[in-house]
CSV table of C-alpha atoms in Angstrom, one decimal:
chain,number,residue,atom,x,y,z
V,280,MET,CA,147.8,98.3,92.8
V,281,LEU,CA,145.5,100.3,95.1
V,282,PRO,CA,147.0,101.6,98.4
V,283,VAL,CA,146.2,99.6,101.5
V,284,LYS,CA,143.9,102.3,102.9
V,285,LYS,CA,141.9,102.5,99.7
V,286,THR,CA,141.7,98.7,99.5
V,287,SER,CA,140.3,98.6,103.0
V,288,ARG,CA,137.8,101.3,102.3
V,289,VAL,CA,136.6,99.5,99.1
V,290,ALA,CA,136.3,96.3,101.1
V,291,ILE,CA,134.2,98.0,103.8
V,292,TYR,CA,131.9,99.6,101.1
V,293,ILE,CA,131.4,96.2,99.5
V,294,VAL,CA,130.4,94.7,102.9
V,295,PHE,CA,128.0,97.6,103.6
V,296,LEU,CA,126.5,97.2,100.1
V,297,PHE,CA,126.0,93.5,100.6
V,298,HIS,CA,124.4,94.2,103.9
V,299,LEU,CA,122.1,96.8,102.4
V,300,VAL,CA,121.0,94.4,99.7
V,301,ILE,CA,120.3,91.6,102.2
V,302,THR,CA,118.4,93.8,104.6
V,303,GLY,CA,116.7,96.1,102.1
V,304,TYR,CA,115.5,93.6,99.5
V,305,PRO,CA,112.7,92.1,101.7
V,306,PHE,CA,111.1,95.6,101.9
V,307,VAL,CA,111.6,96.2,98.1
V,308,TRP,CA,110.0,92.8,97.4
V,309,MET,CA,107.1,93.6,99.7
V,310,LEU,CA,106.6,97.0,98.1
V,311,ILE,CA,106.6,95.4,94.6
V,312,SER,CA,104.3,92.6,95.7
V,313,SER,CA,101.8,95.1,97.0
V,314,PHE,CA,101.0,96.3,93.5
V,315,LYS,CA,100.3,92.8,92.1
V,316,SER,CA,97.1,90.8,91.9
V,317,ASN,CA,97.0,87.7,94.1
V,318,LYS,CA,97.2,85.5,91.1
V,319,GLU,CA,100.3,87.2,89.8
V,320,TYR,CA,101.8,87.1,93.4
V,321,PHE,CA,102.1,83.3,93.1
V,322,ALA,CA,102.7,83.2,89.3
V,323,ASN,CA,105.5,85.7,89.3
V,324,PRO,CA,106.7,86.3,92.9
V,325,TRP,CA,110.0,87.9,92.0
V,326,GLY,CA,109.2,89.9,89.0
V,327,ILE,CA,107.8,93.4,88.3
V,328,PRO,CA,104.0,93.6,88.1
V,329,ALA,CA,102.5,93.4,84.7
V,330,GLU,CA,99.8,95.8,85.8
V,331,TRP,CA,100.4,98.1,88.8
V,332,LYS,CA,97.3,97.7,91.1
V,333,PHE,CA,97.2,100.8,93.2
V,334,GLN,CA,93.7,99.7,94.2
V,335,ASN,CA,95.3,97.2,96.7
V,336,TYR,CA,96.1,100.2,99.0
V,337,VAL,CA,92.6,101.5,98.8
V,338,ASN,CA,91.2,98.0,99.5
V,339,ALA,CA,93.6,97.5,102.4
V,340,TRP,CA,92.6,100.9,103.9
V,341,ASN,CA,88.9,100.2,103.4
V,342,GLU,CA,89.2,96.7,104.9
V,343,GLY,CA,89.9,98.3,108.3
V,344,ILE,CA,93.7,98.9,108.3
V,345,SER,CA,93.0,102.6,109.0
V,346,GLY,CA,91.3,101.8,112.3
V,347,TYR,CA,94.1,99.5,113.4
V,348,LEU,CA,96.7,102.1,112.4
V,349,PHE,CA,95.0,104.7,114.4
V,350,ASN,CA,94.8,102.4,117.5
V,351,SER,CA,98.6,101.6,117.2
V,352,LEU,CA,99.6,105.2,116.7
V,353,TYR,CA,97.3,106.3,119.6
V,354,ILE,CA,98.7,103.8,122.2
V,355,THR,CA,102.3,104.2,120.8
V,356,LEU,CA,102.4,108.0,121.0
V,357,PHE,CA,100.9,108.2,124.5
V,358,SER,CA,103.2,105.4,125.7
V,359,VAL,CA,106.3,107.0,124.2
V,360,ILE,CA,105.4,110.4,125.7
V,361,GLY,CA,104.9,108.9,129.1
V,362,LEU,CA,108.1,106.9,128.8
V,363,LEU,CA,110.1,110.0,127.8
V,364,ILE,CA,108.8,112.1,130.7
V,365,ALA,CA,109.3,109.3,133.3
V,366,SER,CA,112.7,108.1,132.1
V,367,THR,CA,114.2,111.6,131.8
V,368,LEU,CA,112.9,112.7,135.2
V,369,ILE,CA,114.2,109.6,136.9
V,370,GLY,CA,117.5,109.7,135.0
V,371,PHE,CA,117.9,113.4,135.9
V,372,TYR,CA,117.3,113.0,139.6
V,373,LEU,CA,119.5,109.9,140.0
V,374,SER,CA,122.4,111.5,138.1
V,375,THR,CA,122.2,115.0,139.8
V,376,ARG,CA,120.7,114.3,143.2
V,377,ALA,CA,122.6,111.2,144.5
V,378,PHE,CA,121.3,109.9,147.8
V,379,LYS,CA,121.9,106.9,150.0
V,380,GLY,CA,120.7,104.0,148.0
V,381,SER,CA,120.5,105.8,144.7
V,382,LYS,CA,122.9,103.4,143.1
V,383,LEU,CA,120.9,100.5,144.4
V,384,LEU,CA,117.7,102.0,143.0
V,385,LEU,CA,119.4,102.5,139.6
V,386,GLY,CA,120.6,98.9,139.6
V,387,MET,CA,117.0,97.7,140.3
V,388,PHE,CA,115.8,99.7,137.4
V,389,LEU,CA,118.5,98.3,135.1
V,390,LEU,CA,117.7,94.8,136.4
V,391,GLY,CA,114.4,95.1,134.6
V,392,MET,CA,116.3,94.7,131.3
V,393,MET,CA,116.9,91.1,132.3
V,394,ILE,CA,113.3,90.2,132.8
V,395,PRO,CA,111.6,88.7,129.7
V,396,ILE,CA,108.5,90.6,129.0
V,397,HIS,CA,106.5,87.6,128.0
V,398,SER,CA,107.2,85.9,131.4
V,399,THR,CA,104.9,88.5,133.0
V,400,LEU,CA,101.8,87.9,130.8
V,401,ILE,CA,99.9,85.8,133.2
V,402,PRO,CA,100.3,88.1,136.3
V,403,LEU,CA,99.7,91.2,134.2
V,404,PHE,CA,96.5,89.6,132.7
V,405,THR,CA,95.3,88.7,136.2
V,406,MET,CA,96.1,92.2,137.5
V,407,ALA,CA,94.3,93.8,134.5
V,408,ASN,CA,91.2,91.7,135.3
V,409,SER,CA,91.2,92.6,139.0
V,410,LEU,CA,91.6,96.3,138.2
V,411,LYS,CA,88.9,96.2,135.5
V,412,ALA,CA,91.4,97.4,133.0
V,413,TYR,CA,91.2,94.3,130.7
V,414,ASP,CA,90.1,95.2,127.1
V,415,THR,CA,91.1,98.8,127.5
V,416,PHE,CA,94.2,100.8,126.3
V,417,TRP,CA,95.3,101.1,130.0
V,418,ALA,CA,96.1,97.4,130.0
V,419,LEU,CA,98.7,98.2,127.3
V,420,PHE,CA,99.8,101.7,128.3
V,421,PHE,CA,101.4,101.0,131.6
V,422,PRO,CA,103.1,97.7,130.7
V,423,TYR,CA,104.6,99.4,127.6
V,424,ILE,CA,106.1,102.2,129.7
V,425,ALA,CA,107.3,99.8,132.4
V,426,PHE,CA,109.1,97.4,130.1
V,427,ASN,CA,110.8,100.2,128.0
V,428,LEU,CA,111.7,102.1,131.1
V,429,PRO,CA,115.0,100.4,132.1
V,430,LEU,CA,116.8,101.0,128.8
V,431,ALA,CA,115.5,104.6,128.7
V,432,ILE,CA,116.7,105.3,132.2
V,433,PHE,CA,120.1,103.8,131.4
V,434,LEU,CA,120.5,106.2,128.4
V,435,ALA,CA,119.1,109.2,130.2
V,436,TYR,CA,121.2,108.6,133.3
V,437,GLY,CA,124.4,108.3,131.3
V,438,PHE,CA,123.7,111.4,129.3
V,439,PHE,CA,122.8,113.6,132.2
V,440,ARG,CA,125.9,112.5,134.1
V,441,GLU,CA,128.0,114.0,131.3
V,442,ILE,CA,126.4,117.5,131.5
V,443,PRO,CA,128.7,119.9,133.5
V,444,LYS,CA,127.6,120.5,137.0
V,445,GLU,CA,128.3,124.2,136.5
V,446,LEU,CA,125.4,124.5,134.2
V,447,GLU,CA,123.0,123.5,137.0
V,448,GLU,CA,124.7,125.8,139.4
V,449,ALA,CA,124.4,128.7,137.0
V,450,ALA,CA,120.7,128.0,136.7
V,451,LEU,CA,120.3,128.0,140.5
V,452,VAL,CA,122.1,131.3,140.8
V,453,ASP,CA,119.6,132.7,138.2
V,454,GLY,CA,116.7,131.6,140.5
V,455,CYS,CA,115.6,128.4,138.8
V,456,ASN,CA,114.2,125.7,141.0
V,457,ILE,CA,114.8,122.0,140.2
V,458,TYR,CA,111.8,121.7,137.9
V,459,GLN,CA,112.8,124.8,135.9
V,460,THR,CA,116.4,123.5,135.7
V,461,PHE,CA,115.2,120.2,134.3
V,462,PHE,CA,112.6,121.5,131.8
V,463,LYS,CA,114.4,124.6,130.6
V,464,ILE,CA,118.0,123.3,130.6
V,465,TYR,CA,118.5,119.5,130.9
V,466,PHE,CA,115.4,118.4,128.9
V,467,PRO,CA,116.2,120.5,125.8
V,468,LEU,CA,119.8,119.3,125.8
V,469,ALA,CA,118.7,115.6,125.9
V,470,LYS,CA,117.5,115.6,122.2
V,471,PRO,CA,119.8,112.8,121.2
V,472,VAL,CA,118.6,110.5,124.1
V,473,LEU,CA,115.0,111.5,123.5
V,474,ALA,CA,115.3,110.6,119.8
V,475,THR,CA,117.0,107.3,120.6
V,476,VAL,CA,114.4,106.2,123.1
V,477,THR,CA,111.6,107.4,120.8
V,478,ILE,CA,112.9,105.3,117.9
V,479,LEU,CA,113.5,102.1,120.0
V,480,SER,CA,110.3,102.3,121.9
V,481,PHE,CA,108.2,103.3,118.9
V,482,PHE,CA,109.5,100.3,117.0
V,483,ASN,CA,108.9,97.9,119.9
V,484,ILE,CA,105.4,99.1,120.7
V,485,MET,CA,104.2,99.4,117.1
V,486,ASN,CA,105.3,95.9,116.3
V,487,ASP,CA,104.2,94.1,119.5
V,488,PHE,CA,101.8,91.3,118.9
V,489,VAL,CA,101.5,89.3,122.1
V,490,PHE,CA,100.4,92.0,124.6
V,491,PRO,CA,97.5,93.3,122.5
V,492,LEU,CA,96.5,89.6,121.7
V,493,ILE,CA,96.2,88.9,125.5
V,494,MET,CA,95.1,92.3,126.9
V,495,VAL,CA,92.4,93.4,124.4
V,496,SER,CA,89.6,91.5,122.7
V,497,SER,CA,87.4,94.1,121.1
V,498,ASP,CA,87.9,94.7,117.4
V,499,SER,CA,87.7,98.5,118.0
V,500,LEU,CA,90.8,98.3,120.2
V,501,LYS,CA,93.0,95.9,118.1
V,502,THR,CA,96.3,97.2,116.9
V,503,LEU,CA,98.1,96.8,113.6
V,504,PRO,CA,99.8,93.4,114.2
V,505,LEU,CA,96.4,91.9,115.2
V,506,GLY,CA,94.7,93.7,112.4
V,507,LEU,CA,97.0,92.2,109.8
V,508,MET,CA,95.8,88.7,111.0
V,509,MET,CA,92.3,89.7,109.9
V,510,PHE,CA,93.4,89.8,106.2
V,511,LYS,CA,94.1,86.1,106.3
V,512,GLY,CA,91.1,83.7,106.0
V,513,ASN,CA,90.8,80.1,107.2
V,514,PHE,CA,91.6,78.6,103.8
V,515,SER,CA,93.0,81.4,101.7
V,516,ALA,CA,94.7,84.7,101.9
V,517,ASP,CA,95.1,87.7,99.6
V,518,TYR,CA,98.9,88.2,99.9
V,519,SER,CA,99.0,91.2,97.6
V,520,LEU,CA,96.5,92.9,99.9
V,521,ILE,CA,98.5,91.8,102.9
V,522,SER,CA,101.7,93.3,101.3
V,523,ALA,CA,99.9,96.6,100.8
V,524,ALA,CA,98.8,96.6,104.4
V,525,LEU,CA,102.4,95.8,105.5
V,526,VAL,CA,103.7,98.8,103.5
V,527,ILE,CA,101.1,101.0,105.3
V,528,THR,CA,102.2,99.5,108.6
V,529,THR,CA,105.9,100.1,108.2
V,530,THR,CA,105.6,103.6,106.7
V,531,PRO,CA,105.1,105.5,110.1
V,532,ILE,CA,108.3,103.8,111.5
V,533,ILE,CA,110.3,104.7,108.4
V,534,ILE,CA,109.1,108.3,108.6
V,535,MET,CA,109.9,108.5,112.3
V,536,TYR,CA,113.4,107.1,111.8
V,537,ALA,CA,114.1,109.4,108.8
V,538,PHE,CA,113.4,112.5,111.0
V,539,LEU,CA,115.3,111.3,114.1
V,540,GLN,CA,118.2,109.2,112.7
V,541,LYS,CA,120.8,112.0,113.1
V,542,TYR,CA,120.2,111.9,116.9
V,543,VAL,CA,120.2,108.2,117.4
V,544,HIS,CA,123.9,107.5,117.2
V,545,LYS,CA,124.7,110.5,119.4
V,546,GLY,CA,122.1,109.3,122.0
V,547,VAL,CA,123.4,105.8,122.2
V,548,ALA,CA,127.0,107.0,122.4
V,549,ALA,CA,126.3,109.7,125.0
V,550,GLY,CA,123.8,107.7,127.1
V,551,SER,CA,126.0,104.6,127.3
V,552,VAL,CA,129.0,106.4,128.9
V,553,LYS,CA,130.0,104.8,132.1
V,554,GLY,CA,129.3,107.1,135.0
């Protein structure tokens, strides 16, 4: 018989393997389906393609997915950059420059995590219209930062609270002002939190459907989730082409996670420490 420790480890591996199959198979199925013809997609939905049609990716790209991909990457990258700068600055100041009411201010920021984003669609739409920002990327840029800000501040605040105060004091002795202390010492140390916020916000923004649907109407501004709807007609749809477009859509997120995954666990663990 196997020792208890080895038995437990085998059981854990089996559970993880089962979870991997359940969560990974949809992507594998989508990848395989992207190389089939639409006829074979329905005739043999679970099998390997009889003929691998790489042309599906060329067709999906030429059908306009490239423009939608560029729009999504454009708004996502600028929103994430703005989010990282705003959240780390606020988290740094609240964690190192406590003032009367700072805890209340932090609580108000964190309260934002309890507000459903879709409950604000009507007032945001009205505001965008009044500010002449409707059907522009600005109508997406600021809401994306605002609704991802509470969690980002929570992680940044918890992380900066754990950095020894002596490090900042040494920087002040060396002649650094508050901005130099932040950008030269605190910001470089915050890689785990930056990676975690980047992954979470990148995923949320890239996959958001409702906000672009409400806030933009021009085809030239539509993002990937909206662009995928263009591949479906009123009476029929080329699902193999849609599968190829979906693979193209998910590739940037997979690449992003592959590069930053080693920081994510550290960022969540460090940023969630109770201050």
